[in-house]
């Protein structure tokens, strides 16, 4: 077993020990909480979307190194990028995770996914795939929640009432419990989506 | 006669495998055991030379297949010291056997003559906090179906039951006590005699989950004293797809069936059907014939070695492992730390490293362990941890393999 064959590439260990974009920002458009029920990996994430781009993203979480490192690597890739590009990267990473070790990574994909390609080996271990996907699913959910919230705020802005929740005066959080089948891979992560 | 473990290992073809270019160190026998060549040969021989359906055919192959299947039943009956071979029921696995009981009890509500098994509001079903989900969820569902109350004997901090709670939780309203003999997550061996005595005082039916005990110690169902004992073949060096339920004949004879279909009937008419006597009443459809034959061969194999010898061997390995693991800084054993009333299964955590990472890295060194909640999530909740890493041993486990495990954990710690 050479270092290159190991699932635990140095990048993964580094991101696990020093995760990027840790911490929940005070200003945010949506917060999500995702969990892998079978192993207890969890992540809480807040995003801010400005002019269709992820202007801010912060997270806290705990769990296995794959889940935490993958989340950290993901944040480096998407912060500052337009939402559409973040979703494309999400789709690419998902493809990689479904590849069962058979992926042929083109130069374009390698360039786009950057450090995230180091998780390629995870695709050989079905039990770990949802660990690697946890942060990506949270990001996707957070961005979607931010978009929903923006639409709702826009609608209420036209009919202002004193019960409008605003960033300065949050109303009681509206929580929806949904079960997300992680890209049809047969596992479920439970998500709590808070919008404000 | 002590186990010659090197000779035993040669009986198991898979143990010569390599994983990631290094020899396999298989420490996951609680999950499933490996299979000796004689078991594989018995099943192939059955399919190649004696295959036919059982009980139905009048031709030669049919009677050979029936003999093979029914002699497996005899072997299991002897192995468990059951009073009668008619008390041995074959199914798919132990989960199915426990569900069989749970559903037969609720079917009693609508079966004339089965009043003694009826449950309703006010009745109580008792399990323990250390149960595997297969001996927990069926009883939750039974409670839900019947309105009975679901209760459990709690765990103490040391990985054993709160023994004083045995007499408290089991009371006059208790109708069923279903409990595990040896915990798959903690290794704890429970005080069967004490639980049975209390259950008898209150007239409750007792069911023993023997999945982790039957493969690892001599079992005498008459000495144990419970009304039912269940186990699964694939943990006893036999194939997957074969589970066993032993039950007292008088209870089985009064229990309504679970699965219905061919084989379990006496006569069938459009106006109504009568049912076969046990065990066939509980064996609907074509049974796992080749699997039962494989289980019979596995029973022969362990009987030749001697279950008491196997237990002695595993006790040595377990004590060695408990000592070795406790030399690792930051490693915490979840469950009894002394080799007393505990079996060959050790769950542990390593400070700062998630069990999935421990198990994954150990795999890269060829070492197979399990990580997670081991289908015993209440145990993890009780001890405030999301998961553990679990190493479990069998007749073929060596002290060298334990050394490899301890050394492997030290290497994992260096990386993280």
CSV table of N, CA and C in Angstrom, one decimal, chain B residues 297-379:
chain,number,residue,atom,x,y,z
B,297,UNK,N,-23.1,-29.1,8.6
B,297,UNK,CA,-21.6,-29.4,8.5
B,297,UNK,C,-20.9,-28.5,9.5
B,298,UNK,N,-21.3,-27.2,9.6
B,298,UNK,CA,-20.7,-26.3,10.6
B,298,UNK,C,-20.8,-26.8,12.0
B,299,UNK,N,-22.0,-27.3,12.3
B,299,UNK,CA,-22.2,-27.9,13.7
B,299,UNK,C,-21.3,-29.1,13.9
B,300,UNK,N,-21.1,-29.9,12.9
B,300,UNK,CA,-20.2,-31.1,13.0
B,300,UNK,C,-18.8,-30.5,13.2
B,301,UNK,N,-18.4,-29.5,12.5
B,301,UNK,CA,-17.0,-29.0,12.6
B,301,UNK,C,-16.7,-28.5,14.0
B,302,UNK,N,-17.6,-27.6,14.5
B,302,UNK,CA,-17.3,-27.1,15.9
B,302,UNK,C,-17.5,-28.1,17.0
B,303,UNK,N,-18.4,-29.1,16.7
B,303,UNK,CA,-18.5,-30.2,17.7
B,303,UNK,C,-17.3,-31.0,17.8
B,304,UNK,N,-16.6,-31.2,16.7
B,304,UNK,CA,-15.4,-32.0,16.7
B,304,UNK,C,-14.3,-31.3,17.4
B,305,UNK,N,-14.3,-29.9,17.2
B,305,UNK,CA,-13.3,-29.1,18.0
B,305,UNK,C,-13.6,-29.1,19.4
B,306,UNK,N,-14.9,-29.0,19.7
B,306,UNK,CA,-15.4,-28.9,21.1
B,306,UNK,C,-15.7,-27.4,21.4
B,307,UNK,N,-17.0,-27.1,21.7
B,307,UNK,CA,-17.4,-25.7,22.0
B,307,UNK,C,-16.7,-25.2,23.3
B,308,UNK,N,-16.4,-26.1,24.2
B,308,UNK,CA,-15.7,-25.7,25.4
B,308,UNK,C,-14.2,-25.3,25.1
B,309,UNK,N,-13.6,-26.0,24.1
B,309,UNK,CA,-12.3,-25.7,23.7
B,309,UNK,C,-12.3,-24.4,22.9
B,310,UNK,N,-13.3,-24.2,22.1
B,310,UNK,CA,-13.4,-22.9,21.4
B,310,UNK,C,-13.5,-21.8,22.3
B,311,UNK,N,-14.4,-22.0,23.4
B,311,UNK,CA,-14.6,-20.9,24.3
B,311,UNK,C,-13.2,-20.6,25.1
B,312,UNK,N,-12.5,-21.6,25.4
B,312,UNK,CA,-11.3,-21.4,26.2
B,312,UNK,C,-10.3,-20.7,25.3
B,313,UNK,N,-10.2,-21.0,24.0
B,313,UNK,CA,-9.3,-20.3,23.1
B,313,UNK,C,-9.7,-18.9,23.0
B,314,UNK,N,-11.0,-18.6,22.8
B,314,UNK,CA,-11.4,-17.2,22.7
B,314,UNK,C,-11.2,-16.4,24.0
B,315,UNK,N,-11.3,-17.1,25.1
B,315,UNK,CA,-11.1,-16.4,26.4
B,315,UNK,C,-9.7,-15.9,26.5
B,316,UNK,N,-8.7,-16.7,26.0
B,316,UNK,CA,-7.3,-16.3,26.0
B,316,UNK,C,-7.1,-15.1,25.1
B,317,UNK,N,-7.7,-15.2,23.9
B,317,UNK,CA,-7.6,-14.1,22.9
B,317,UNK,C,-8.2,-12.8,23.5
B,318,UNK,N,-9.3,-13.0,24.1
B,318,UNK,CA,-10.0,-11.8,24.6
B,318,UNK,C,-9.2,-11.1,25.7
B,319,UNK,N,-8.7,-11.9,26.6
B,319,UNK,CA,-7.9,-11.4,27.7
B,319,UNK,C,-6.7,-10.7,27.2
B,320,UNK,N,-6.0,-11.3,26.2
B,320,UNK,CA,-4.8,-10.8,25.5
B,320,UNK,C,-5.2,-9.4,24.9
B,321,UNK,N,-6.3,-9.4,24.2
B,321,UNK,CA,-6.7,-8.2,23.5
B,321,UNK,C,-7.1,-7.1,24.5
B,322,UNK,N,-7.8,-7.4,25.5
B,322,UNK,CA,-8.1,-6.4,26.5
B,322,UNK,C,-6.9,-5.7,27.1
B,323,UNK,N,-5.9,-6.5,27.4
B,323,UNK,CA,-4.6,-6.0,27.9
B,323,UNK,C,-3.9,-5.2,26.8
B,324,UNK,N,-3.8,-5.7,25.6
B,324,UNK,CA,-3.1,-5.0,24.6
B,324,UNK,C,-3.7,-3.7,24.2
B,325,UNK,N,-5.0,-3.7,24.1
B,325,UNK,CA,-5.7,-2.5,23.7
B,325,UNK,C,-5.6,-1.4,24.7
B,326,UNK,N,-5.6,-1.8,26.0
B,326,UNK,CA,-5.5,-0.8,27.1
B,326,UNK,C,-4.1,-0.2,27.2
B,327,UNK,N,-3.1,-0.7,26.4
B,327,UNK,CA,-1.8,0.0,26.4
B,327,UNK,C,-1.8,1.2,25.5
B,328,UNK,N,-2.9,1.3,24.7
B,328,UNK,CA,-2.9,2.4,23.7
B,328,UNK,C,-3.4,3.7,24.5
B,329,UNK,N,-2.6,4.7,24.5
B,329,UNK,CA,-3.1,6.0,25.1
B,329,UNK,C,-4.3,6.5,24.3
B,330,UNK,N,-5.3,7.0,25.1
B,330,UNK,CA,-6.4,7.6,24.5
B,330,UNK,C,-7.5,6.6,23.9
B,331,UNK,N,-7.2,5.3,24.1
B,331,UNK,CA,-8.2,4.3,23.7
B,331,UNK,C,-9.1,4.0,24.9
B,332,UNK,N,-10.4,4.0,24.7
B,332,UNK,CA,-11.3,3.7,25.8
B,332,UNK,C,-12.2,2.5,25.4
B,333,UNK,N,-12.2,1.5,26.2
B,333,UNK,CA,-13.0,0.3,25.9
B,333,UNK,C,-14.5,0.6,26.4
B,334,UNK,N,-15.4,0.4,25.5
B,334,UNK,CA,-16.8,0.6,25.8
B,334,UNK,C,-17.4,-0.8,26.2
B,335,UNK,N,-17.6,-1.0,27.5
B,335,UNK,CA,-18.1,-2.3,27.9
B,335,UNK,C,-17.1,-2.8,29.0
B,336,UNK,N,-17.4,-4.1,29.4
B,336,UNK,CA,-16.5,-4.6,30.5
B,336,UNK,C,-15.1,-4.7,30.1
B,337,UNK,N,-14.2,-4.2,31.0
B,337,UNK,CA,-12.8,-4.2,30.7
B,337,UNK,C,-12.1,-5.4,31.2
B,338,UNK,N,-12.7,-6.1,32.1
B,338,UNK,CA,-12.1,-7.4,32.7
B,338,UNK,C,-12.6,-8.6,31.9
B,339,UNK,N,-11.8,-9.6,31.7
B,339,UNK,CA,-12.2,-10.8,31.0
B,339,UNK,C,-13.1,-11.7,31.8
B,340,UNK,N,-14.2,-11.2,32.3
B,340,UNK,CA,-15.1,-12.0,33.2
B,340,UNK,C,-16.5,-11.7,32.7
B,341,UNK,N,-17.3,-12.8,32.5
B,341,UNK,CA,-18.6,-12.6,32.0
B,341,UNK,C,-18.7,-11.7,30.8
B,342,UNK,N,-17.7,-11.9,29.9
B,342,UNK,CA,-17.7,-11.1,28.7
B,342,UNK,C,-17.1,-12.0,27.6
B,343,UNK,N,-17.6,-11.8,26.4
B,343,UNK,CA,-17.2,-12.6,25.3
B,343,UNK,C,-16.2,-11.9,24.4
B,344,UNK,N,-16.0,-12.6,23.2
B,344,UNK,CA,-14.8,-12.2,22.4
B,344,UNK,C,-15.2,-11.1,21.4
B,345,UNK,N,-15.7,-10.0,22.0
B,345,UNK,CA,-16.1,-8.8,21.2
B,345,UNK,C,-15.7,-7.6,22.0
B,346,UNK,N,-14.9,-6.7,21.4
B,346,UNK,CA,-14.5,-5.6,22.1
B,346,UNK,C,-14.7,-4.3,21.3
B,347,UNK,N,-15.6,-3.4,21.9
B,347,UNK,CA,-15.8,-2.1,21.2
B,347,UNK,C,-14.9,-1.1,21.9
B,348,UNK,N,-14.4,-0.1,21.1
B,348,UNK,CA,-13.6,0.9,21.7
B,348,UNK,C,-13.7,2.2,20.9
B,349,UNK,N,-13.2,3.3,21.6
B,349,UNK,CA,-13.1,4.5,20.9
B,349,UNK,C,-11.6,5.0,21.0
B,350,UNK,N,-11.2,5.8,20.1
B,350,UNK,CA,-9.8,6.4,20.2
B,350,UNK,C,-10.0,7.9,20.2
B,351,UNK,N,-9.5,8.5,21.2
B,351,UNK,CA,-9.7,10.0,21.4
B,351,UNK,C,-9.3,10.7,20.1
B,352,UNK,N,-10.3,11.6,19.7
B,352,UNK,CA,-10.0,12.5,18.6
B,352,UNK,C,-10.0,11.9,17.2
B,353,UNK,N,-10.3,10.5,17.1
B,353,UNK,CA,-10.3,9.9,15.8
B,353,UNK,C,-11.6,9.2,15.6
B,354,UNK,N,-12.4,9.5,14.6
B,354,UNK,CA,-13.7,8.9,14.4
B,354,UNK,C,-13.6,7.4,14.1
B,355,UNK,N,-14.5,6.6,14.6
B,355,UNK,CA,-14.4,5.2,14.4
B,355,UNK,C,-14.3,4.8,12.9
B,356,UNK,N,-15.0,5.6,12.0
B,356,UNK,CA,-14.9,5.2,10.6
B,356,UNK,C,-13.5,5.4,10.1
B,357,UNK,N,-12.8,6.4,10.6
B,357,UNK,CA,-11.4,6.6,10.2
B,357,UNK,C,-10.5,5.5,10.7
B,358,UNK,N,-10.8,5.1,12.0
B,358,UNK,CA,-10.0,4.1,12.6
B,358,UNK,C,-10.1,2.8,11.7
B,359,UNK,N,-11.4,2.5,11.4
B,359,UNK,CA,-11.7,1.2,10.7
B,359,UNK,C,-11.1,1.3,9.3
B,360,UNK,N,-11.3,2.5,8.6
B,360,UNK,CA,-10.8,2.6,7.3
B,360,UNK,C,-9.3,2.5,7.2
B,361,UNK,N,-8.6,3.1,8.1
B,361,UNK,CA,-7.2,3.0,8.1
B,361,UNK,C,-6.7,1.6,8.4
B,362,UNK,N,-7.3,1.0,9.3
B,362,UNK,CA,-7.0,-0.4,9.7
B,362,UNK,C,-7.2,-1.3,8.4
B,363,UNK,N,-8.2,-1.0,7.7
B,363,UNK,CA,-8.4,-1.8,6.4
B,363,UNK,C,-7.2,-1.7,5.5
B,364,UNK,N,-6.6,-0.5,5.5
B,364,UNK,CA,-5.5,-0.3,4.6
B,364,UNK,C,-4.3,-1.2,5.1
B,365,UNK,N,-4.3,-1.6,6.3
B,365,UNK,CA,-3.3,-2.5,6.9
B,365,UNK,C,-3.8,-3.9,6.8
B,366,UNK,N,-4.9,-4.2,6.1
B,366,UNK,CA,-5.4,-5.5,6.0
B,366,UNK,C,-6.3,-6.0,7.1
B,367,UNK,N,-6.6,-5.1,8.1
B,367,UNK,CA,-7.3,-5.5,9.3
B,367,UNK,C,-8.8,-5.1,9.1
B,368,UNK,N,-9.6,-6.1,9.3
B,368,UNK,CA,-11.1,-5.9,9.1
B,368,UNK,C,-11.7,-5.8,10.5
B,369,UNK,N,-12.2,-4.6,10.8
B,369,UNK,CA,-13.0,-4.4,12.0
B,369,UNK,C,-14.3,-3.8,11.6
B,370,UNK,N,-15.2,-3.5,12.5
B,370,UNK,CA,-16.4,-2.8,12.1
B,370,UNK,C,-16.5,-1.5,12.9
B,371,UNK,N,-17.1,-0.5,12.3
B,371,UNK,CA,-17.3,0.8,12.9
B,371,UNK,C,-18.8,1.2,12.8
B,372,UNK,N,-19.3,1.9,13.8
B,372,UNK,CA,-20.6,2.4,13.7
B,372,UNK,C,-21.3,2.1,15.0
B,373,UNK,N,-22.7,2.0,14.9
B,373,UNK,CA,-23.4,1.6,16.2
B,373,UNK,C,-23.7,0.2,16.3
B,374,UNK,N,-23.3,-0.6,15.3
B,374,UNK,CA,-23.4,-2.1,15.3
B,374,UNK,C,-24.8,-2.6,15.5
B,375,UNK,N,-25.8,-1.9,14.9
B,375,UNK,CA,-27.2,-2.2,15.1
B,375,UNK,C,-27.6,-2.3,16.6
B,376,UNK,N,-27.0,-1.4,17.4
B,376,UNK,CA,-27.3,-1.3,18.8
B,376,UNK,C,-27.2,0.1,19.2
B,377,UNK,N,-28.0,0.9,18.5
B,377,UNK,CA,-27.8,2.4,18.7
B,377,UNK,C,-28.1,2.8,20.1
B,378,UNK,N,-29.1,2.2,20.8
B,378,UNK,CA,-29.3,2.7,22.2
B,378,UNK,C,-28.0,2.5,23.1
B,379,UNK,N,-27.1,1.6,22.8
B,379,UNK,CA,-25.9,1.4,23.5
B,379,UNK,C,-25.0,2.7,23.3
